[in-house]
GROMACS .gro file of C-alpha atoms in nm:
model
  247
    1MET     CA    1  23.413  10.704  11.439
    2LYS     CA    2  23.233  11.002  11.601
    3ILE     CA    3  22.853  10.994  11.675
    4ALA     CA    4  22.654  11.286  11.788
    5ALA     CA    5  22.364  11.185  12.006
    6ILE     CA    6  22.050  11.396  12.052
    7SER     CA    7  21.747  11.311  12.252
    8ASP     CA    8  21.439  11.443  12.420
    9ILE     CA    9  21.383  11.740  12.184
   10HIS     CA   10  21.016  11.770  12.293
   11GLY     CA   11  20.926  11.997  11.997
   12ASN     CA   12  21.173  12.261  12.078
   13LEU     CA   13  21.276  12.364  11.736
   14GLY     CA   14  21.493  12.651  11.829
   15ALA     CA   15  21.709  12.431  12.065
   16LEU     CA   16  21.723  12.160  11.789
   17ASP     CA   17  21.854  12.404  11.527
   18ALA     CA   18  22.124  12.541  11.765
   19VAL     CA   19  22.237  12.196  11.848
   20LEU     CA   20  22.246  12.079  11.478
   21ALA     CA   21  22.448  12.395  11.389
   22ASP     CA   22  22.688  12.325  11.690
   23ILE     CA   23  22.726  11.959  11.567
   24ALA     CA   24  22.799  12.076  11.211
   25ARG     CA   25  23.108  12.247  11.334
   26ARG     CA   26  23.251  11.942  11.503
   27GLY     CA   27  23.283  11.702  11.202
   28VAL     CA   28  23.086  11.402  11.327
   29ASP     CA   29  23.026  11.090  11.112
   30VAL     CA   30  22.657  11.046  11.198
   31ILE     CA   31  22.384  11.211  11.418
   32VAL     CA   32  22.136  10.968  11.593
   33ASN     CA   33  21.813  11.073  11.759
   34LEU     CA   34  21.701  10.870  12.076
   35GLY     CA   35  21.337  10.967  12.099
   36ASP     CA   36  21.085  11.188  12.278
   37ILE     CA   37  21.086  11.405  11.965
   38VAL     CA   38  20.771  11.621  11.942
   39SER     CA   39  20.556  11.583  12.254
   40GLY     CA   40  20.498  11.928  12.424
   41HIS     CA   41  20.340  12.266  12.360
   42LEU     CA   42  20.608  12.415  12.132
   43GLN     CA   43  20.659  12.329  11.770
   44PRO     CA   44  20.579  11.962  11.709
   45ARG     CA   45  20.488  11.985  11.339
   46ALA     CA   46  20.787  12.193  11.250
   47THR     CA   47  21.026  11.975  11.450
   48ALA     CA   48  20.888  11.657  11.286
   49ALA     CA   49  20.930  11.813  10.938
   50ARG     CA   50  21.296  11.922  11.018
   51LEU     CA   51  21.392  11.578  11.127
   52MET     CA   52  21.205  11.383  10.859
   53ALA     CA   53  21.410  11.592  10.597
   54LEU     CA   54  21.735  11.493  10.768
   55ASP     CA   55  21.647  11.122  10.773
   56LEU     CA   56  21.865  11.050  11.082
   57PRO     CA   57  21.889  10.709  11.248
   58THR     CA   58  21.600  10.753  11.492
   59ILE     CA   59  21.419  10.551  11.748
   60ARG     CA   60  21.094  10.624  11.927
   61GLY     CA   61  21.067  10.710  12.298
   62ASN     CA   62  20.789  10.657  12.539
   63HIS     CA   63  20.614  10.972  12.421
   64GLU     CA   64  20.611  10.852  12.055
   65ARG     CA   65  20.442  10.537  12.178
   66GLN     CA   66  20.202  10.729  12.402
   67LEU     CA   67  20.089  10.980  12.138
   68LEU     CA   68  19.990  10.691  11.901
   69GLY     CA   69  19.795  10.532  12.177
   70ASP     CA   70  19.448  10.566  12.328
   71PRO     CA   71  19.347  10.940  12.323
   72ALA     CA   72  19.145  10.885  12.643
   73ARG     CA   73  19.467  10.796  12.826
   74MET     CA   74  19.694  11.053  12.672
   75GLY     CA   75  19.880  11.316  12.861
   76VAL     CA   76  19.844  11.681  12.758
   77SER     CA   77  20.192  11.690  12.594
   78ASP     CA   78  20.119  11.398  12.374
   79ALA     CA   79  19.765  11.519  12.296
   80TYR     CA   80  19.888  11.856  12.191
   81ALA     CA   81  20.160  11.701  11.962
   82ARG     CA   82  19.917  11.453  11.804
   83ALA     CA   83  19.665  11.730  11.723
   84GLN     CA   84  19.938  11.929  11.548
   85LEU     CA   85  20.107  11.652  11.336
   86LEU     CA   86  20.017  11.586  10.981
   87PRO     CA   87  19.920  11.234  10.870
   88GLN     CA   88  20.261  11.165  10.711
   89GLN     CA   89  20.434  11.280  11.029
   90LEU     CA   90  20.220  11.033  11.235
   91ALA     CA   91  20.298  10.766  10.990
   92TRP     CA   92  20.674  10.844  11.031
   93ILE     CA   93  20.653  10.817  11.406
   94ASP     CA   94  20.451  10.491  11.373
   95GLY     CA   95  20.736  10.340  11.173
   96LEU     CA   96  21.014  10.425  11.423
   97PRO     CA   97  21.175  10.124  11.596
   98ALA     CA   98  21.197  10.097  11.971
   99SER     CA   99  21.573  10.036  11.949
  100LEU     CA  100  21.819  10.031  11.676
  101ARG     CA  101  22.182   9.900  11.605
  102LEU     CA  102  22.376  10.169  11.432
  103ARG     CA  103  22.637   9.892  11.378
  104GLN     CA  104  22.701   9.566  11.556
  105ASP     CA  105  22.879   9.738  11.857
  106VAL     CA  106  22.644  10.041  11.894
  107LEU     CA  107  22.304  10.012  12.036
  108LEU     CA  108  22.037  10.299  12.056
  109VAL     CA  109  21.763  10.283  12.310
  110HIS     CA  110  21.537  10.522  12.478
  111GLY     CA  111  21.524  10.412  12.839
  112THR     CA  112  21.705  10.080  12.871
  113PRO     CA  113  21.744   9.783  12.639
  114THR     CA  114  21.414   9.640  12.771
  115SER     CA  115  21.196   9.952  12.865
  116ASP     CA  116  21.136  10.295  12.733
  117LEU     CA  117  21.030  10.408  13.082
  118VAL     CA  118  21.307  10.286  13.315
  119TYR     CA  119  21.589  10.529  13.384
  120PHE     CA  120  21.926  10.386  13.289
  121LEU     CA  121  22.181  10.620  13.459
  122ASP     CA  122  21.958  10.754  13.728
  123SER     CA  123  21.758  10.593  13.994
  124VAL     CA  124  21.444  10.711  14.176
  125THR     CA  125  21.391  10.654  14.549
  126PRO     CA  126  21.149  10.768  14.803
  127GLN     CA  127  21.386  11.050  14.867
  128GLY     CA  128  21.392  11.157  14.496
  129SER     CA  129  21.622  11.105  14.199
  130ARG     CA  130  21.997  11.023  14.214
  131ALA     CA  131  22.274  10.909  13.995
  132ALA     CA  132  22.258  10.534  13.946
  133THR     CA  133  22.520  10.300  14.097
  134PRO     CA  134  22.744  10.088  13.880
  135ASP     CA  135  22.561   9.775  13.991
  136GLU     CA  136  22.226   9.931  13.902
  137VAL     CA  137  22.343  10.025  13.563
  138ALA     CA  138  22.500   9.690  13.486
  139THR     CA  139  22.171   9.509  13.594
  140ARG     CA  140  21.981   9.741  13.347
  141ALA     CA  141  22.222   9.684  13.073
  142GLY     CA  142  22.170   9.307  13.125
  143ASP     CA  143  22.341   9.104  12.836
  144ALA     CA  144  22.289   9.358  12.575
  145GLU     CA  145  22.592   9.300  12.345
  146ALA     CA  146  22.726   9.652  12.239
  147ALA     CA  147  23.048   9.840  12.323
  148LEU     CA  148  22.847  10.151  12.331
  149ILE     CA  149  22.488  10.200  12.440
  150LEU     CA  150  22.319  10.535  12.385
  151CYS     CA  151  22.009  10.615  12.575
  152GLY     CA  152  21.791  10.908  12.668
  153HIS     CA  153  21.463  10.963  12.864
  154THR     CA  154  21.605  11.119  13.181
  155HIS     CA  155  21.709  11.456  13.024
  156MET     CA  156  22.030  11.421  13.246
  157PRO     CA  157  22.366  11.411  13.059
  158ARG     CA  158  22.561  11.126  13.205
  159SER     CA  159  22.791  10.843  13.110
  160MET     CA  160  22.928  10.535  13.283
  161PRO     CA  161  23.178  10.266  13.174
  162LEU     CA  162  23.097   9.917  13.298
  163PRO     CA  163  23.366   9.678  13.418
  164ASP     CA  164  23.313   9.456  13.113
  165GLY     CA  165  23.404   9.752  12.880
  166ARG     CA  166  23.064   9.872  12.774
  167LEU     CA  167  23.004  10.236  12.783
  168ILE     CA  168  22.647  10.376  12.853
  169VAL     CA  169  22.588  10.737  12.740
  170ASN     CA  170  22.284  10.963  12.792
  171PRO     CA  171  22.335  11.290  12.599
  172GLY     CA  172  22.078  11.485  12.805
  173SER     CA  173  21.784  11.679  12.655
  174VAL     CA  174  21.801  11.903  12.355
  175GLY     CA  175  21.465  12.069  12.445
  176LEU     CA  176  21.367  12.060  12.818
  177GLN     CA  177  21.618  12.097  13.095
  178ALA     CA  178  21.390  12.016  13.395
  179TYR     CA  179  21.070  11.822  13.476
  180ASP     CA  180  20.890  11.657  13.746
  181ASP     CA  181  20.732  11.310  13.746
  182ASP     CA  182  20.572  11.057  13.974
  183HIS     CA  183  20.682  10.733  13.792
  184GLY     CA  184  20.802  10.521  14.074
  185TYR     CA  185  20.817  10.809  14.331
  186PRO     CA  186  20.750  11.180  14.295
  187HIS     CA  187  21.097  11.335  14.174
  188VAL     CA  188  21.236  11.616  13.975
  189MET     CA  189  21.502  11.613  13.716
  190GLU     CA  190  21.688  11.945  13.678
  191ASN     CA  191  22.008  12.038  13.492
  192GLY     CA  192  22.024  12.373  13.652
  193THR     CA  193  22.070  12.585  13.333
  194PRO     CA  194  21.860  12.624  13.015
  195HIS     CA  195  22.119  12.522  12.760
  196ALA     CA  196  22.030  12.262  12.492
  197ARG     CA  197  22.226  11.940  12.556
  198TYR     CA  198  22.383  11.675  12.341
  199ALA     CA  199  22.682  11.446  12.338
  200ILE     CA  200  22.950  11.318  12.096
  201ALA     CA  201  23.082  10.957  12.142
  202ALA     CA  202  23.408  10.885  11.981
  203GLN     CA  203  23.588  10.556  11.916
  204GLY     CA  204  23.954  10.562  11.949
  205ALA     CA  205  24.214  10.370  11.753
  206ASP     CA  206  24.219  10.110  12.033
  207GLY     CA  207  23.842  10.055  11.976
  208ALA     CA  208  23.742  10.206  12.307
  209TRP     CA  209  23.463  10.463  12.327
  210THR     CA  210  23.465  10.794  12.504
  211ALA     CA  211  23.193  11.063  12.545
  212GLN     CA  212  23.207  11.449  12.543
  213PHE     CA  213  22.903  11.649  12.652
  214TYR     CA  214  22.804  11.987  12.511
  215ALA     CA  215  22.566  12.268  12.623
  216VAL     CA  216  22.447  12.504  12.365
  217ASP     CA  217  22.304  12.856  12.382
  218TYR     CA  218  21.981  12.921  12.204
  219ASP     CA  219  21.687  13.159  12.249
  220TRP     CA  220  21.519  12.994  12.548
  221GLU     CA  221  21.323  13.308  12.631
  222GLN     CA  222  21.151  13.269  12.297
  223ALA     CA  223  21.071  12.909  12.372
  224ALA     CA  224  20.935  12.990  12.716
  225ARG     CA  225  20.708  13.259  12.560
  226LEU     CA  226  20.579  13.007  12.315
  227ALA     CA  227  20.509  12.757  12.577
  228LEU     CA  228  20.302  13.020  12.770
  229VAL     CA  229  20.111  13.113  12.459
  230ASN     CA  230  20.030  12.748  12.387
  231GLY     CA  231  19.896  12.691  12.727
  232ARG     CA  232  20.187  12.537  12.923
  233PRO     CA  233  20.289  12.790  13.194
  234ASP     CA  234  20.448  12.499  13.390
  235TRP     CA  235  20.716  12.475  13.118
  236VAL     CA  236  20.816  12.844  13.145
  237THR     CA  237  21.053  12.812  13.434
  238PRO     CA  238  21.219  12.485  13.320
  239LEU     CA  239  21.279  12.645  12.972
  240ARG     CA  240  21.419  12.967  13.130
  241THR     CA  241  21.622  12.824  13.414
  242GLY     CA  242  21.666  12.448  13.379
  243ARG     CA  243  21.488  12.412  13.717
  244VAL     CA  244  21.135  12.293  13.793
  245GLY     CA  245  21.070  12.586  14.030
  246ALA     CA  246  21.235  12.910  14.119
  247ALA     CA  247  21.590  12.876  14.256
   0.00000   0.00000   0.00000
């Protein structure tokens, strides 16, 4: 079985279309969507329409939860998306599960099996963000029974096999290759290039899972210009360079 995992699109329709076209050339069995789908100042309505028509196995991320919450506490990315979305698109988002079993041995989560905000394969410290240790990842995986756990949220493409045989895979972000945050401690997440990211997990004849990561060209300059026009100058450099600030 081959599963293409996409995550953290953030309304970047150009990046999504490029990734879907690349996946189509690779002959996968199914595409799964791991959340944070529309929030941001790009094309939330068109992105939702594209994905609703595809009817992929999809879970919600923290941003889907937030944009359906109290408007007074909503961040600017969620507020922009909510204002753009049609009632049927909001209803679709409201119906998305927080996690999903694609089959008994494949689990989809956004953050970890117990939280849509906790980083799975990265850890935030007072010194910033770093790749998580095997012990940290095992603790976050807990007793979740799945040979393959697909997660998103951090925008960083990573995978880690655990000693018990479980494989944790984060495909990275389709739509935004760098951001800063202060959850836990102030930190930045940066991939260093603007390419759209996704991953394919494949199960071999022996039942073991492996993951391959892909970085896809798309018109990120157009995305950066759109972010600027829509009032998010802070997204321009991340979209153009995959970094939060100038290199």
